[in-house]
PDB file of C-alpha atoms in Angstrom:
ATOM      1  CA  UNK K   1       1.889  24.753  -5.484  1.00  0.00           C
ATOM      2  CA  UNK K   2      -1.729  24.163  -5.764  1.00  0.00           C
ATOM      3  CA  UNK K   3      -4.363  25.112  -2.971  1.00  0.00           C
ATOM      4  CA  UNK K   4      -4.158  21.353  -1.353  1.00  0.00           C
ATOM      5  CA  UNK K   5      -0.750  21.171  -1.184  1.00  0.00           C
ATOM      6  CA  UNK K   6      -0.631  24.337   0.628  1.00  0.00           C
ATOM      7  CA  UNK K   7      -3.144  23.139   2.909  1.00  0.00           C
ATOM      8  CA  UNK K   8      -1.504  19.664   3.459  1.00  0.00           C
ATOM      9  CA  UNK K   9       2.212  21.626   4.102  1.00  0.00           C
ATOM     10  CA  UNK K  10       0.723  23.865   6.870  1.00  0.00           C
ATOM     11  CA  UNK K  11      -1.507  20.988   8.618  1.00  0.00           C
ATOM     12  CA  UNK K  12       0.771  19.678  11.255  1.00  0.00           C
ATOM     13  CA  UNK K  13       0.776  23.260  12.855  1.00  0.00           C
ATOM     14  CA  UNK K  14      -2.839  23.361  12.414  1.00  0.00           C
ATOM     15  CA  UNK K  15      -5.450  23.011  15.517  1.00  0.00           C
ATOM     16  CA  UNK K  16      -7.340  20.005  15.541  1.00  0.00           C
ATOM     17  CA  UNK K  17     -10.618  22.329  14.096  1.00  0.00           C
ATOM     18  CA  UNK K  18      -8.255  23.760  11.503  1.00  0.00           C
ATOM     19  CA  UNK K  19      -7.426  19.724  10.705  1.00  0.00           C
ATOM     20  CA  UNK K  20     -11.161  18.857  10.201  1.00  0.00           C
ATOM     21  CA  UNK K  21     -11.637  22.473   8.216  1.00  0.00           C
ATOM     22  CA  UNK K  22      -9.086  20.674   6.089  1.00  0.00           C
ATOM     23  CA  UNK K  23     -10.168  17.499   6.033  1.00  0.00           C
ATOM     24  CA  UNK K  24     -13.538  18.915   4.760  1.00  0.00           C
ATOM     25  CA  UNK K  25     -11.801  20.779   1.932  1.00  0.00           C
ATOM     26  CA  UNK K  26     -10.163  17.773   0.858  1.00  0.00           C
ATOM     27  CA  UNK K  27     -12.514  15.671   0.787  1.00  0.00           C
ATOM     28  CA  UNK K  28     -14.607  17.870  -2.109  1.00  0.00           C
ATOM     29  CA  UNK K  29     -12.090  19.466  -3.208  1.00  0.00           C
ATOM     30  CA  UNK K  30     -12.187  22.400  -4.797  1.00  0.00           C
ATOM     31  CA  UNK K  31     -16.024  22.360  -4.803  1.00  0.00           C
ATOM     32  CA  UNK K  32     -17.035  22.795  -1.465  1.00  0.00           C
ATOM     33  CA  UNK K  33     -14.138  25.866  -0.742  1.00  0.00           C
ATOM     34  CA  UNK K  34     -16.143  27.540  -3.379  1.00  0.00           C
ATOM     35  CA  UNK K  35     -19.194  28.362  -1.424  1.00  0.00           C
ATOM     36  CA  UNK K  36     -19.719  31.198   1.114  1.00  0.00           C
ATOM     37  CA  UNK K  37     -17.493  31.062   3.943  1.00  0.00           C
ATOM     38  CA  UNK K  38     -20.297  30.297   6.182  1.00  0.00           C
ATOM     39  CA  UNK K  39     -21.637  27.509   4.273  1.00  0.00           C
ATOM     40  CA  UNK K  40     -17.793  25.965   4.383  1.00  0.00           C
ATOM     41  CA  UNK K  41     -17.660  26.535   8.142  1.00  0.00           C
ATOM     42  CA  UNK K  42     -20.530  24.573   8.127  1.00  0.00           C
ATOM     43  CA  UNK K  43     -20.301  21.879   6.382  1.00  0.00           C
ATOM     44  CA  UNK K  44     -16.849  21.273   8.659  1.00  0.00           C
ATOM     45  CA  UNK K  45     -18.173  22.000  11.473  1.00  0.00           C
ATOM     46  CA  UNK K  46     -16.076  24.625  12.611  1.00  0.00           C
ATOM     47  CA  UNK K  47     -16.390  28.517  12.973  1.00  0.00           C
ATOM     48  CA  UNK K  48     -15.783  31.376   9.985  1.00  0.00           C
ATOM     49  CA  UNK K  49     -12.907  32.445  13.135  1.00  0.00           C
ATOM     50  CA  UNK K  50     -11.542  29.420  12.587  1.00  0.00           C
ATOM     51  CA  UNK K  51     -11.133  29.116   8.544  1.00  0.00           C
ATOM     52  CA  UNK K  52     -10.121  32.977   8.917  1.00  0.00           C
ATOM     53  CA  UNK K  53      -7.249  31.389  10.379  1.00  0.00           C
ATOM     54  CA  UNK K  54      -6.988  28.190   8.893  1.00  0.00           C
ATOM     55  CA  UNK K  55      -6.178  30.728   5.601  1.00  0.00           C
ATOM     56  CA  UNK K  56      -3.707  33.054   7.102  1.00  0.00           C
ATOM     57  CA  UNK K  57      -1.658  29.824   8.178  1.00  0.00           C
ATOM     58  CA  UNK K  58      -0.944  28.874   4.476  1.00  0.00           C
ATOM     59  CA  UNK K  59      -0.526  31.690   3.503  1.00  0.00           C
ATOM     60  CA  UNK K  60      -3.713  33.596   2.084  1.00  0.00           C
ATOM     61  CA  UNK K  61      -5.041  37.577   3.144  1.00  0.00           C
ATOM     62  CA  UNK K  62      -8.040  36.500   3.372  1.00  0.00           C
ATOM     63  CA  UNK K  63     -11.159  34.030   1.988  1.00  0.00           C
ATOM     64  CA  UNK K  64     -11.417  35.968  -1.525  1.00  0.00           C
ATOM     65  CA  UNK K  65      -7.831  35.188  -2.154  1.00  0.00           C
ATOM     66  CA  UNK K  66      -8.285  31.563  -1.718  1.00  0.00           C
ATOM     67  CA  UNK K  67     -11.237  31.507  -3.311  1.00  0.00           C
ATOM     68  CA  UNK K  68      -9.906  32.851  -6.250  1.00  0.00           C
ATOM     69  CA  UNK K  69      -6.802  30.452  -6.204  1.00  0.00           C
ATOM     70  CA  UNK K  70      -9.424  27.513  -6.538  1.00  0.00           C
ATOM     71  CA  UNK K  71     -11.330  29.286  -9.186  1.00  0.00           C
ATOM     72  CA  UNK K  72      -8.161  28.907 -11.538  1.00  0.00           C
ATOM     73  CA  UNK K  73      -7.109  25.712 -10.300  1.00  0.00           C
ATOM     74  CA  UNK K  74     -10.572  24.544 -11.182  1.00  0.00           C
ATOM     75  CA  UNK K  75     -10.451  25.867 -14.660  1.00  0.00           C
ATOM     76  CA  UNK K  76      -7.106  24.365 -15.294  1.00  0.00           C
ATOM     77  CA  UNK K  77      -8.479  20.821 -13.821  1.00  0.00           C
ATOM     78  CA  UNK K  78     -10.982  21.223 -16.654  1.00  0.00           C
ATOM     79  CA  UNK K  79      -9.858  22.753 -19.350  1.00  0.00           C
ATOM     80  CA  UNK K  80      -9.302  21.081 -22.767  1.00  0.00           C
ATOM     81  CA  UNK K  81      -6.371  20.858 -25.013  1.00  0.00           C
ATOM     82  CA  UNK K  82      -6.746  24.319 -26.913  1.00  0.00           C
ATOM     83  CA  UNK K  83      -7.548  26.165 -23.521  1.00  0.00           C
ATOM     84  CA  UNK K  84      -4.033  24.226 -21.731  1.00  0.00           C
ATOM     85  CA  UNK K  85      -2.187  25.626 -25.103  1.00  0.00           C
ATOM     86  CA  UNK K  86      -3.497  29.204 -24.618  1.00  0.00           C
ATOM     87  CA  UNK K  87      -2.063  29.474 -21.196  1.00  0.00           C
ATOM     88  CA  UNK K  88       1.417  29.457 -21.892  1.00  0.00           C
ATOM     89  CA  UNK K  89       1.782  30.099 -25.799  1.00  0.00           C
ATOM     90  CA  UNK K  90       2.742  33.682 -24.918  1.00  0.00           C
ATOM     91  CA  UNK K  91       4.979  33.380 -22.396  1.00  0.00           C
ATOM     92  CA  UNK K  92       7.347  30.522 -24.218  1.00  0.00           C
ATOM     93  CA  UNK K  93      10.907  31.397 -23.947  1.00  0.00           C
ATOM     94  CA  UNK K  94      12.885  31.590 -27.137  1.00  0.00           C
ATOM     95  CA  UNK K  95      14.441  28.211 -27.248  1.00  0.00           C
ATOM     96  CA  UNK K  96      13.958  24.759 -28.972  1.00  0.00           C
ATOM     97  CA  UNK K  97      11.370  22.391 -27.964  1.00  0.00           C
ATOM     98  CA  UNK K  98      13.477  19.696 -26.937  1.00  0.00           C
ATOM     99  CA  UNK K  99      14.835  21.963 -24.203  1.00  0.00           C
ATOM    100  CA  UNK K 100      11.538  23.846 -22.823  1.00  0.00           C
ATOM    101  CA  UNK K 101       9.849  20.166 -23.104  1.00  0.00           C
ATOM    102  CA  UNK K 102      12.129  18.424 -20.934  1.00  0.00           C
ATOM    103  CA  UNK K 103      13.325  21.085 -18.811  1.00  0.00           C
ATOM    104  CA  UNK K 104       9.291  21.184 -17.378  1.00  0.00           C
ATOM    105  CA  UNK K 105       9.043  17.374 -17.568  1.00  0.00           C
ATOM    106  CA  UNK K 106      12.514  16.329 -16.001  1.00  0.00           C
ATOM    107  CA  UNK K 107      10.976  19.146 -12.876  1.00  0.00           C
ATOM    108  CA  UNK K 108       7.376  17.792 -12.887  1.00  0.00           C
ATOM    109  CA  UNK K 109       9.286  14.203 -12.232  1.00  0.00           C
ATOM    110  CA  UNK K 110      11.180  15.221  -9.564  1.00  0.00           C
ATOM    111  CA  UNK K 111       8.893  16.895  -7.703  1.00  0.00           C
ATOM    112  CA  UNK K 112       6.114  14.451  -8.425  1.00  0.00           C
ATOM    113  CA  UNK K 113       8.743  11.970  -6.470  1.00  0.00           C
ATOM    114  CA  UNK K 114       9.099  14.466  -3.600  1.00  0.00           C
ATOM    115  CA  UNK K 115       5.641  14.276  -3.212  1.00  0.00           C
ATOM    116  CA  UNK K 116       5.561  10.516  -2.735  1.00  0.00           C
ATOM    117  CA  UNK K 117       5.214   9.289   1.230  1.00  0.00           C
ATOM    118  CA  UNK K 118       7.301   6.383   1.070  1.00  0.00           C
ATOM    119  CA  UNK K 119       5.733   4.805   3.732  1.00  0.00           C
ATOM    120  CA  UNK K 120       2.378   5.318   1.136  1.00  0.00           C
ATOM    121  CA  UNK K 121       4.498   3.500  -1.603  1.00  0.00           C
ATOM    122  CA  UNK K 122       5.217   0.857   0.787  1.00  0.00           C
ATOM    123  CA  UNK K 123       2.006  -0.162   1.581  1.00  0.00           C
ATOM    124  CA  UNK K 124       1.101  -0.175  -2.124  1.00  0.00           C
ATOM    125  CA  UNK K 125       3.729  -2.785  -2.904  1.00  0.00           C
ATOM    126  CA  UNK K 126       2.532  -4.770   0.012  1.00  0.00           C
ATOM    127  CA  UNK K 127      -0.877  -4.920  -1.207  1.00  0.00           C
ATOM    128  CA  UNK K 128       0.393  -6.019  -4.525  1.00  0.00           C
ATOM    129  CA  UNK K 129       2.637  -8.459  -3.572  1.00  0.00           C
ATOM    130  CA  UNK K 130      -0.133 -10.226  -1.980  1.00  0.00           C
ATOM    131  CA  UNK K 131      -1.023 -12.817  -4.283  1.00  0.00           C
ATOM    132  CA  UNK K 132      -4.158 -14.166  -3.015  1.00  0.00           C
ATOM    133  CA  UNK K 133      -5.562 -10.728  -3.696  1.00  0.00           C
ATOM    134  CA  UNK K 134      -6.608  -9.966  -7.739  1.00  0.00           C
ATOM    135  CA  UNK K 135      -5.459  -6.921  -8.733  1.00  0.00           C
ATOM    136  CA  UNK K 136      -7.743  -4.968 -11.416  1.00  0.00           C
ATOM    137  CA  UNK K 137      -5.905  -2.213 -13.224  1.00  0.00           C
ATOM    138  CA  UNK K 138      -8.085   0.432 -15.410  1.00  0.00           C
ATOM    139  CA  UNK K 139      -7.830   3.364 -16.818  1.00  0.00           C
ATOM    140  CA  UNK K 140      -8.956   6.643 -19.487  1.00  0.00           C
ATOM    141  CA  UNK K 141      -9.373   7.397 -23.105  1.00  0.00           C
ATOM    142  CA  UNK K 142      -5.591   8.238 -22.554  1.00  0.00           C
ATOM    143  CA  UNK K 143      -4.237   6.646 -19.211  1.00  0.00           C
ATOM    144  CA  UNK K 144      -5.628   3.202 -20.433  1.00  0.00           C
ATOM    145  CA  UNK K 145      -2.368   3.042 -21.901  1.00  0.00           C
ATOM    146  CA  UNK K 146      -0.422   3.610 -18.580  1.00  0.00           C
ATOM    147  CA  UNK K 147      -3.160   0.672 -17.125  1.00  0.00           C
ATOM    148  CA  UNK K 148      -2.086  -1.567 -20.037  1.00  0.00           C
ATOM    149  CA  UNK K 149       1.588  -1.061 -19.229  1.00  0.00           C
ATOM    150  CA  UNK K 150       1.311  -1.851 -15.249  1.00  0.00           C
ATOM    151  CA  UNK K 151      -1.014  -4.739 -16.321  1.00  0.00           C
ATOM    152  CA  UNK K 152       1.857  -6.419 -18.878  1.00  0.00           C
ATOM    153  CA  UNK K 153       4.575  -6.296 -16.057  1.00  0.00           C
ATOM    154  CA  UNK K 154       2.225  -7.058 -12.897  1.00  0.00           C
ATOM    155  CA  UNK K 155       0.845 -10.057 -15.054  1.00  0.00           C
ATOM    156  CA  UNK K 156       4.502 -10.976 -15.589  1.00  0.00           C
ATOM    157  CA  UNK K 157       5.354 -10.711 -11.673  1.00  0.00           C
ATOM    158  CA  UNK K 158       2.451 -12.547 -10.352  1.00  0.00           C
ATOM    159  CA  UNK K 159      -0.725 -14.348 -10.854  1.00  0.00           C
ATOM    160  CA  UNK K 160      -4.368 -12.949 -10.442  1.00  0.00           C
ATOM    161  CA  UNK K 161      -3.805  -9.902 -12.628  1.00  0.00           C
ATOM    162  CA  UNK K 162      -6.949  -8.537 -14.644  1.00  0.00           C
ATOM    163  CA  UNK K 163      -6.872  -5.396 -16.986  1.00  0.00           C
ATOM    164  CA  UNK K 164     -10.058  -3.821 -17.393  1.00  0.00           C
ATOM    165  CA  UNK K 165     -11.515  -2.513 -20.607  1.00  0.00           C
ATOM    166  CA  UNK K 166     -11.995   1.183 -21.035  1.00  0.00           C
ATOM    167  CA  UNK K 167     -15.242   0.329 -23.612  1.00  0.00           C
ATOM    168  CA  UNK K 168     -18.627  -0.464 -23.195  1.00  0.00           C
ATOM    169  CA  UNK K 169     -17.375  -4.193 -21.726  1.00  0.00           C
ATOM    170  CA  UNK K 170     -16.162  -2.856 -18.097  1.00  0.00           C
ATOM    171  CA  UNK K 171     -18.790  -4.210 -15.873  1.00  0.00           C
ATOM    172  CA  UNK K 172     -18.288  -7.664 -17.353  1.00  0.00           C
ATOM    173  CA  UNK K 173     -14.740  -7.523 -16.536  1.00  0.00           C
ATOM    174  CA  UNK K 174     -15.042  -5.738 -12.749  1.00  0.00           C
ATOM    175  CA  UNK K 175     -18.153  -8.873 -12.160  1.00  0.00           C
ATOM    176  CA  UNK K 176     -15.765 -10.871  -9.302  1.00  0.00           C
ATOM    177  CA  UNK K 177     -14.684  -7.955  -7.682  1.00  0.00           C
ATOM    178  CA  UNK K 178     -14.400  -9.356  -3.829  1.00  0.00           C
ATOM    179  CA  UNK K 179     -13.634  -7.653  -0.446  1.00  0.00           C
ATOM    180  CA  UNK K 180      -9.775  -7.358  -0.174  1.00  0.00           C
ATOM    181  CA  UNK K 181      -9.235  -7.267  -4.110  1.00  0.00           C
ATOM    182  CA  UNK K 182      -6.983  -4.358  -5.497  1.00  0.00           C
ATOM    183  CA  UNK K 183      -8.439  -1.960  -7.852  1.00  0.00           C
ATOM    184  CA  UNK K 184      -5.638   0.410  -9.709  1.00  0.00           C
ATOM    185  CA  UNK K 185      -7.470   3.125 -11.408  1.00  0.00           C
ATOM    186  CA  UNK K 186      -5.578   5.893 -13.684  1.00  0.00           C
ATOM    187  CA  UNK K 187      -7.347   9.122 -13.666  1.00  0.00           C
ATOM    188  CA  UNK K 188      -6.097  12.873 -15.179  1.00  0.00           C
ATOM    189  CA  UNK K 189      -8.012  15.651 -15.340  1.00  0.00           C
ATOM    190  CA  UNK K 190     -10.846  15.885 -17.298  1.00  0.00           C
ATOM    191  CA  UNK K 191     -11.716  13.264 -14.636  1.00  0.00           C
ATOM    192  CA  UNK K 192     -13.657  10.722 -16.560  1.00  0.00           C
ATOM    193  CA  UNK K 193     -17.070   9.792 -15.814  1.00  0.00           C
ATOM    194  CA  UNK K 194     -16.740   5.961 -16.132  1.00  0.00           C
ATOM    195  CA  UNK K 195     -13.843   5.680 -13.968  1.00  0.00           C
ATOM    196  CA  UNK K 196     -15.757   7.167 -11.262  1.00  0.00           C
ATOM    197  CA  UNK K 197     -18.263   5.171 -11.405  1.00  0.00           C
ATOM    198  CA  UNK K 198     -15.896   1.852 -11.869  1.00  0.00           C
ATOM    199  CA  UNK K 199     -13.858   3.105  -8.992  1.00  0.00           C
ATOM    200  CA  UNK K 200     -17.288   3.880  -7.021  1.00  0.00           C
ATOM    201  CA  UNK K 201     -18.538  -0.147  -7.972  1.00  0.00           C
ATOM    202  CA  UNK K 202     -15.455  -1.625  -6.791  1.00  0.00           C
ATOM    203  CA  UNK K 203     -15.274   0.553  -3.486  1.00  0.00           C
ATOM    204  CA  UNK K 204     -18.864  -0.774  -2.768  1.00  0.00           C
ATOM    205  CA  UNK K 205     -17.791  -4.071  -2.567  1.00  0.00           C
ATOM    206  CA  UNK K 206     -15.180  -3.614  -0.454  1.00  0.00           C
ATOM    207  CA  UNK K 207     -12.286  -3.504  -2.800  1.00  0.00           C
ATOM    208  CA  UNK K 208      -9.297  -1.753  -2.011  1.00  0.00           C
ATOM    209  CA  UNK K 209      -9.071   1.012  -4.254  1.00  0.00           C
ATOM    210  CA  UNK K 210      -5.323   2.626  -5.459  1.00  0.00           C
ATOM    211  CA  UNK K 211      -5.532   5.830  -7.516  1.00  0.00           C
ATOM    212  CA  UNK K 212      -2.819   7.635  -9.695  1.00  0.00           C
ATOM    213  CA  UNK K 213      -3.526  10.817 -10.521  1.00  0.00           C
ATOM    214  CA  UNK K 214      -2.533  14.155 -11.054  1.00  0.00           C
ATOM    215  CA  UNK K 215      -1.988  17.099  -8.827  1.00  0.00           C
ATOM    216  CA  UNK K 216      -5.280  18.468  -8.713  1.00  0.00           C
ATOM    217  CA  UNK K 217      -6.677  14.704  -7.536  1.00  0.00           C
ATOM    218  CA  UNK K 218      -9.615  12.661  -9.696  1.00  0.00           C
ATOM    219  CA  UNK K 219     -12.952  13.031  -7.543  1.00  0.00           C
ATOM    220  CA  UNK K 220     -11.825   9.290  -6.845  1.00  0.00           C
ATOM    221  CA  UNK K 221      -9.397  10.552  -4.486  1.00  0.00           C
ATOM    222  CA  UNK K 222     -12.293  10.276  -1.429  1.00  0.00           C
ATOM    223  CA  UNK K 223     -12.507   6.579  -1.890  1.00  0.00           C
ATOM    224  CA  UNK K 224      -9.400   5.298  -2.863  1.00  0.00           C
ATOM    225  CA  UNK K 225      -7.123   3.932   0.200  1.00  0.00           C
ATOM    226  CA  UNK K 226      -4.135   5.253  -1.268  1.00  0.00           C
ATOM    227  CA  UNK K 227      -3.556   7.843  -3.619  1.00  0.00           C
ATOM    228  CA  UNK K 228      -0.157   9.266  -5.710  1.00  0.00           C
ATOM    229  CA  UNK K 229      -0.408  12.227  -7.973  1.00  0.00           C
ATOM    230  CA  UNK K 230       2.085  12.964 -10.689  1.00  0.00           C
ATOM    231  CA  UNK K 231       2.221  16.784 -12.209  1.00  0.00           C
ATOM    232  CA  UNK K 232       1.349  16.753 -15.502  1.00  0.00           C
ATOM    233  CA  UNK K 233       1.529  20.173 -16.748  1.00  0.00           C
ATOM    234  CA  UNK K 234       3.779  20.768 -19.784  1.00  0.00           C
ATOM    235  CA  UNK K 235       4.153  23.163 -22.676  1.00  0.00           C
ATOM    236  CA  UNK K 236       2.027  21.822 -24.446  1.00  0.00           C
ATOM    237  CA  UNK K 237      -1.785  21.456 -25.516  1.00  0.00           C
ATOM    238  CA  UNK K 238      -1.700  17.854 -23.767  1.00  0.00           C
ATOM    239  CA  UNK K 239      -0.287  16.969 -20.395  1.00  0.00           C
ATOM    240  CA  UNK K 240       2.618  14.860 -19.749  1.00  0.00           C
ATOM    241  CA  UNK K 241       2.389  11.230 -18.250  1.00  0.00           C
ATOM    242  CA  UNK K 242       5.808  11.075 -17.298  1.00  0.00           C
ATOM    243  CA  UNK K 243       5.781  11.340 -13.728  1.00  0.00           C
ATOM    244  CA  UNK K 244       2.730   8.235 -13.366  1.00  0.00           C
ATOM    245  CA  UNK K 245       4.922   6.706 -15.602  1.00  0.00           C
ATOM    246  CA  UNK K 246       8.252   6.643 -13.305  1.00  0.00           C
ATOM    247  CA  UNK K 247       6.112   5.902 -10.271  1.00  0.00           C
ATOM    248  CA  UNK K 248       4.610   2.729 -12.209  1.00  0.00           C
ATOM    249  CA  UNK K 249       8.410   1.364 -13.150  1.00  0.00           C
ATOM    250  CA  UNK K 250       9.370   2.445  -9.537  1.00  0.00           C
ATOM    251  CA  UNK K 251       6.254   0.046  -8.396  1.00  0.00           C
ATOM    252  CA  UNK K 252       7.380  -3.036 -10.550  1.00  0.00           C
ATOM    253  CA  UNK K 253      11.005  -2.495  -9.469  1.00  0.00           C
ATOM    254  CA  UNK K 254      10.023  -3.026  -5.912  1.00  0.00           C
ATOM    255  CA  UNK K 255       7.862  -5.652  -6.490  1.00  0.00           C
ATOM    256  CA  UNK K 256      10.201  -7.702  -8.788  1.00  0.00           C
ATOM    257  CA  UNK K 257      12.724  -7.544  -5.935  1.00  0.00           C
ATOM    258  CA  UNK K 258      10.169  -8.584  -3.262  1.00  0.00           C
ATOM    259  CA  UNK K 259       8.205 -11.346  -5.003  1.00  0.00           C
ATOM    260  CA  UNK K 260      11.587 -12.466  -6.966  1.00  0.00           C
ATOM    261  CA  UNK K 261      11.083 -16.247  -6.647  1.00  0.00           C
ATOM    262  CA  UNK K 262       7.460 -16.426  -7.637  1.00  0.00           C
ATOM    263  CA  UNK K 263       9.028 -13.827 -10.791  1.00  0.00           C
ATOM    264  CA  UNK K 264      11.748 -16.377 -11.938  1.00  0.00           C
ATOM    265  CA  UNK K 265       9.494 -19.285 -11.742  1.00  0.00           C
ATOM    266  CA  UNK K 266       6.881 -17.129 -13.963  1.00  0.00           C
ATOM    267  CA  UNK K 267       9.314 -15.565 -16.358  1.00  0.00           C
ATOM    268  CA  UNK K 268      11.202 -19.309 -16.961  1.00  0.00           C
ATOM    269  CA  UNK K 269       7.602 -20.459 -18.243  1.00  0.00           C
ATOM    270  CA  UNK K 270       7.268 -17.703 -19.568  1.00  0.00           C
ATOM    271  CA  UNK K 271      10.618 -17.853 -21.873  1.00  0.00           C
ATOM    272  CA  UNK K 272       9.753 -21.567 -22.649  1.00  0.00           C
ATOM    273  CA  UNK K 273       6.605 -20.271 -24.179  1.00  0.00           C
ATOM    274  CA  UNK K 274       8.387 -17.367 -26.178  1.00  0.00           C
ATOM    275  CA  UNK K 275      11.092 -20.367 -27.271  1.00  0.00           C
ATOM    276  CA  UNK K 276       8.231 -22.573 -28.738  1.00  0.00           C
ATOM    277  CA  UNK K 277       6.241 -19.537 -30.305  1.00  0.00           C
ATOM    278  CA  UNK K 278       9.723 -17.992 -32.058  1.00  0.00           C
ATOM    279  CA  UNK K 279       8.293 -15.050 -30.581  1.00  0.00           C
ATOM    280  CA  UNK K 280      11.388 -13.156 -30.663  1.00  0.00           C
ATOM    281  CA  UNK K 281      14.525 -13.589 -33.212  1.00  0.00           C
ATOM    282  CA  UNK K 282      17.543 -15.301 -31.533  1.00  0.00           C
ATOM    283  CA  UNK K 283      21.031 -14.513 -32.926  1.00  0.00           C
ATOM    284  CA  UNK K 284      23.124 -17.516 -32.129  1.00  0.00           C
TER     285      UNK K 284
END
């Protein structure tokens, strides 16, 4: 588990200053746990009493032991592909890939779902299935192909769908951004500058701002009105985008099921159009 699920599993048995301690650890997270414990007592407001025992609730001996836990985390949330490989390289068991791979992956997707509030996921689909609201989908130098994969089956589902470009060309394509649009915004670590400062541009005018990430949580997190984290880690130099992946197909399931006339309507055109292009081979 990583510091901030820890902290979110112990907070209902938390005092309402142990909540806000939280809240403030959150909401820079793991930055601001990293300074003394009197600066993080007061930046929440709170006394160094109360994150003493804010820490022994979830677990920790004592304020050098969670610091330390973030000091990790945060060198995992940055660290590239060679540093990710040198982790676990030595500890591999003796078996084939196929089975190490998917063993890790298969786990990261199930508890990636466990993680899910489905009351969260509810309210996402509601958003979405909201027509008069355009939904903007972006992503990363690698997620931008998760973003282009939403984008085909959202723009297949309803109207008002825009995918945003991951080049120099983004502003252009965020310009009508309106209070009340949807802005879906794919972020892994090492959190990317640009998609920061998209979600940041969009969140200033209003937009409603949906984040998939991983378990550590983009910096985008503190603006975005809903937020779903996948766990990415795998044996292997690069992380795994499985779990984003299943909760993307689990979004245009719902959403297929709850918009379903306005999706027959679109995908009859939309066959028409495939019939007169020869698009795709037909066998009879």
């Amino acid at each position: 588990m990583t510091v901030s699920d820890r902290l979110l599993e112990h907070r209902d048995a938390m005092t309402p200053s142990e909540r806000q301690l939280v809240n403030t650890l959150l909401d820079d997270y793991p930055i601001v746990g990293l300074s003394s414990i009197t600066d993080l007592a007061d930046a929440a407001s709170v006394s160094t009493t109360t994150v003493t025992r804010m820490l022994q609730k979830t677990g920790f001996e004592g304020f050098p032991q969670f610091q330390a836990a973030l000091r990790s985390e945060l060198k995992e949330m940055i660290s590239d592909p060679i540093a990710k490989r040198s982790v676990w390289k030595h500890e591999l068991p003796d078996e084939h890939i196929l089975n190490r791979y998917s063993r890790q992956a298969l786990d990261n997707q199930q508890r990636s779902l466990d993680d899910v509030n489905p009351e969260d996921f509810d309210q996402l689909c509601q958003l979405l299935s909201t027509p008069e609201r355009t939904v903007y989908i972006a992503g990363g130098r690698i997620t931008s192909a998760l973003a282009n994969y939403l984008y085909l089956h959202l723009q297949m589902i309803r109207p008002n769908v825009r995918l945003v470009s991951n080049s120099g060309a983004w502003p252009q394509d965020l310009l009508d951004v309106k209070q009340g649009d949807v802005v879906i915004v794919f972020d892994v670590r090492r959190y990317e500058n640009t998609t920061l400062q998209m979600a940041q541009m969009c969140a200033s005018k209003n937009a409603q701002i949906v984040l998939f990430t991983d378990q550590w949580r983009s910096p985008i997190h503190r603006i975005a009105s809903n937020t779903f984290s996948g766990r990415i880690v795998v044996p292997s130099a690069w992380d795994s985008c499985l779990p984003l992946l299943m909760l993307i197909e689990c979004t245009i399931a719902a959403l297929q099921e709850m918009m379903w006339a306005t999706v027959k309507e679109r995908t009859d055109d939309l066959e028409t159009m495939f019939d007169q292009t020869k698009l795709f081979r037909k066998f009879i």
